[in-house]
Coordinates of C-alpha atoms in Angstrom, one line a residue:
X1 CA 0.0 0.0 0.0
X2 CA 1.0 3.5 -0.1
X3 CA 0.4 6.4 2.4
X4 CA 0.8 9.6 0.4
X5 CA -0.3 12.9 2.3
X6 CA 0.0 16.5 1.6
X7 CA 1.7 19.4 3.8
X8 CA -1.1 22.2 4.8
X9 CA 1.0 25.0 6.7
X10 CA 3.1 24.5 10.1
X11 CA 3.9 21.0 10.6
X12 CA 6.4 20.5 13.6
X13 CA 7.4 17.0 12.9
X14 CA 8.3 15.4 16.5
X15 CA 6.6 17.0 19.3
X16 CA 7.5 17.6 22.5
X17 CA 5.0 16.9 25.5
X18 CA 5.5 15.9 28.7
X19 CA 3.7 12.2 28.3
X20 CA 5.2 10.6 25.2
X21 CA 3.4 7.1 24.7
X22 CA 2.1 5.6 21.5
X23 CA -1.6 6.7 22.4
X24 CA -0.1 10.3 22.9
X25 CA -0.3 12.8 19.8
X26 CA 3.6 12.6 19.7
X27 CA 4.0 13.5 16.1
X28 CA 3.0 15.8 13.1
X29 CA 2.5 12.8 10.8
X30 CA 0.9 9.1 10.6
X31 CA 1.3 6.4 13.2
X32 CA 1.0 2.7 11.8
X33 CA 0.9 0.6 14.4
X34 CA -0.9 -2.7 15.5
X35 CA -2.5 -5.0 18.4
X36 CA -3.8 -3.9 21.3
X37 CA -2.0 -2.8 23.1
X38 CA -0.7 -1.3 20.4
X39 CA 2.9 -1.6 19.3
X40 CA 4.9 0.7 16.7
X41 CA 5.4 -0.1 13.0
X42 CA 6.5 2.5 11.7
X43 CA 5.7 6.3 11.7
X44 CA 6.1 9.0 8.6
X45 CA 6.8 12.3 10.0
X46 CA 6.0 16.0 8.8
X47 CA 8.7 18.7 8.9
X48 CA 8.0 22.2 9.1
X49 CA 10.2 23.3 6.5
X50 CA 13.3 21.8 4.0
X51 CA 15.8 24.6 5.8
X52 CA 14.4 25.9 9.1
X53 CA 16.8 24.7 12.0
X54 CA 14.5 25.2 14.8
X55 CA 14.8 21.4 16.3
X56 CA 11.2 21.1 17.7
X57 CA 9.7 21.9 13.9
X58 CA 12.5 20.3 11.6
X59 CA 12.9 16.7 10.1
X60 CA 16.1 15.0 12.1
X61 CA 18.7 14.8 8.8
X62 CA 21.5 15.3 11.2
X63 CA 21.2 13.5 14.8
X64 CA 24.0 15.4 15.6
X65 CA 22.3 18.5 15.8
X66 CA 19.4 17.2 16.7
X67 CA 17.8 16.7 19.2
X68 CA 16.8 12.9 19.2
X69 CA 15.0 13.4 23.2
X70 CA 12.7 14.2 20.5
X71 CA 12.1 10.5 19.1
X72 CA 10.2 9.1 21.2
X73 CA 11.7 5.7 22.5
X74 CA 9.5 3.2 21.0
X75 CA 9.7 4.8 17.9
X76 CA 13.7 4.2 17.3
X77 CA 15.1 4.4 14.0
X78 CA 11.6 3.4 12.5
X79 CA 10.6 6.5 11.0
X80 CA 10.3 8.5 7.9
X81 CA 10.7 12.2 7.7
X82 CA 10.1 14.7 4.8
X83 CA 8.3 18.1 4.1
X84 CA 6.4 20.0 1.4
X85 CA 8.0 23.1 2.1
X86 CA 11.6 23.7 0.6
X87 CA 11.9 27.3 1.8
X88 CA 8.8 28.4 4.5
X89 CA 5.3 27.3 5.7
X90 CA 2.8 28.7 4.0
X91 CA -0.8 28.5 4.2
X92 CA -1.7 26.4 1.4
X93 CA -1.7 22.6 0.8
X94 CA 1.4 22.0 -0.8
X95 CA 0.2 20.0 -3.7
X96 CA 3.2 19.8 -5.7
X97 CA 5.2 17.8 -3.4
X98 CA 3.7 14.7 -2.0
X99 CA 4.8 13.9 1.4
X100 CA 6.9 10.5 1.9
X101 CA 8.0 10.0 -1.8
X102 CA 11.6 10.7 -1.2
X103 CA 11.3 13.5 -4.2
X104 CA 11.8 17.3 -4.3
X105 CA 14.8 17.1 -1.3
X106 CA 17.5 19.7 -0.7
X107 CA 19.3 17.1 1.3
X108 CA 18.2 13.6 2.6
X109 CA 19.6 10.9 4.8
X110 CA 17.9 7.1 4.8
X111 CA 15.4 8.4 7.3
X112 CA 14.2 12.4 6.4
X113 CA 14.0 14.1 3.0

C-alpha cells in the first residue's frame, strides 16, 4: 500500500509533551501501528520546512544537531521524515510535493528528505 499525504502550513514533525506514549499525539505525521495494546510499526513524519533549523519543527537529517529526546523511544530508528515546504510554511496545501516519496529534497539521509 501506499500512504501519500500532503503538507497544509506548520507541521512540527516530532513533538514535544511531557507524556510521550504511543496513544499520545507525539507526532505531526501518521502512526501505523498494531494489536492492542498497540505496538509501533513505523511512523512518517511532517517537517516544518526543508531549511528551518528550529529542532522542535524540523525533520532529524543530522542527529548530531538534533535533538533525538525528540524521538520518542519506541519509535527508534523506525521513522520517515520529509516536508512539502523547501523554503517556509505557508498556508496552502502543498500539492506539488507529495509527502513521503523521497522527491523534491534539498538534502536527505535514509530516514528524512
Amino acid at each position: 500500500g501506499i500512504a501519500r499525504g500532503y503538507q497544509y502550513y506548520s507541521m512540527d514533525a516530532f513533538t514535544k509533551s511531557p507524556i510521550r506514549t504511543i496513544d499520545d499525539a507525539y507526532v505531526d505525521g501518521l502512526s501505523i501501528t498494531h494489536g492492542n495494546p498497540r505496538k509501533h510499526l513505523w511512523t512518517l513524519v511532517v517537517g516544518l520546512n526543508e531549511v528551518t533549523f528550529h529542532s522542535l519543527a524540523r525533520c532529524p537529517l543530522d542527529l548530531d544537531t538534533y535533538d533525538i529526546s525528540l524521538i520518542p523511544d519506541f519509535v527508534k530508528n523506525n521513522y520517515y521524515c520529509e516536508t512539502g515546504y523547501e523554503t517556509r510554511d505557508e498556508a496552502r496545501i502543498a500539492w506539488e510535493d507529495p509527502l513521503w516519496d523521497g522527491q523534491q529534497c534539498v538534502s536527505s539521509t535514509a530516514q528524512s528528505c
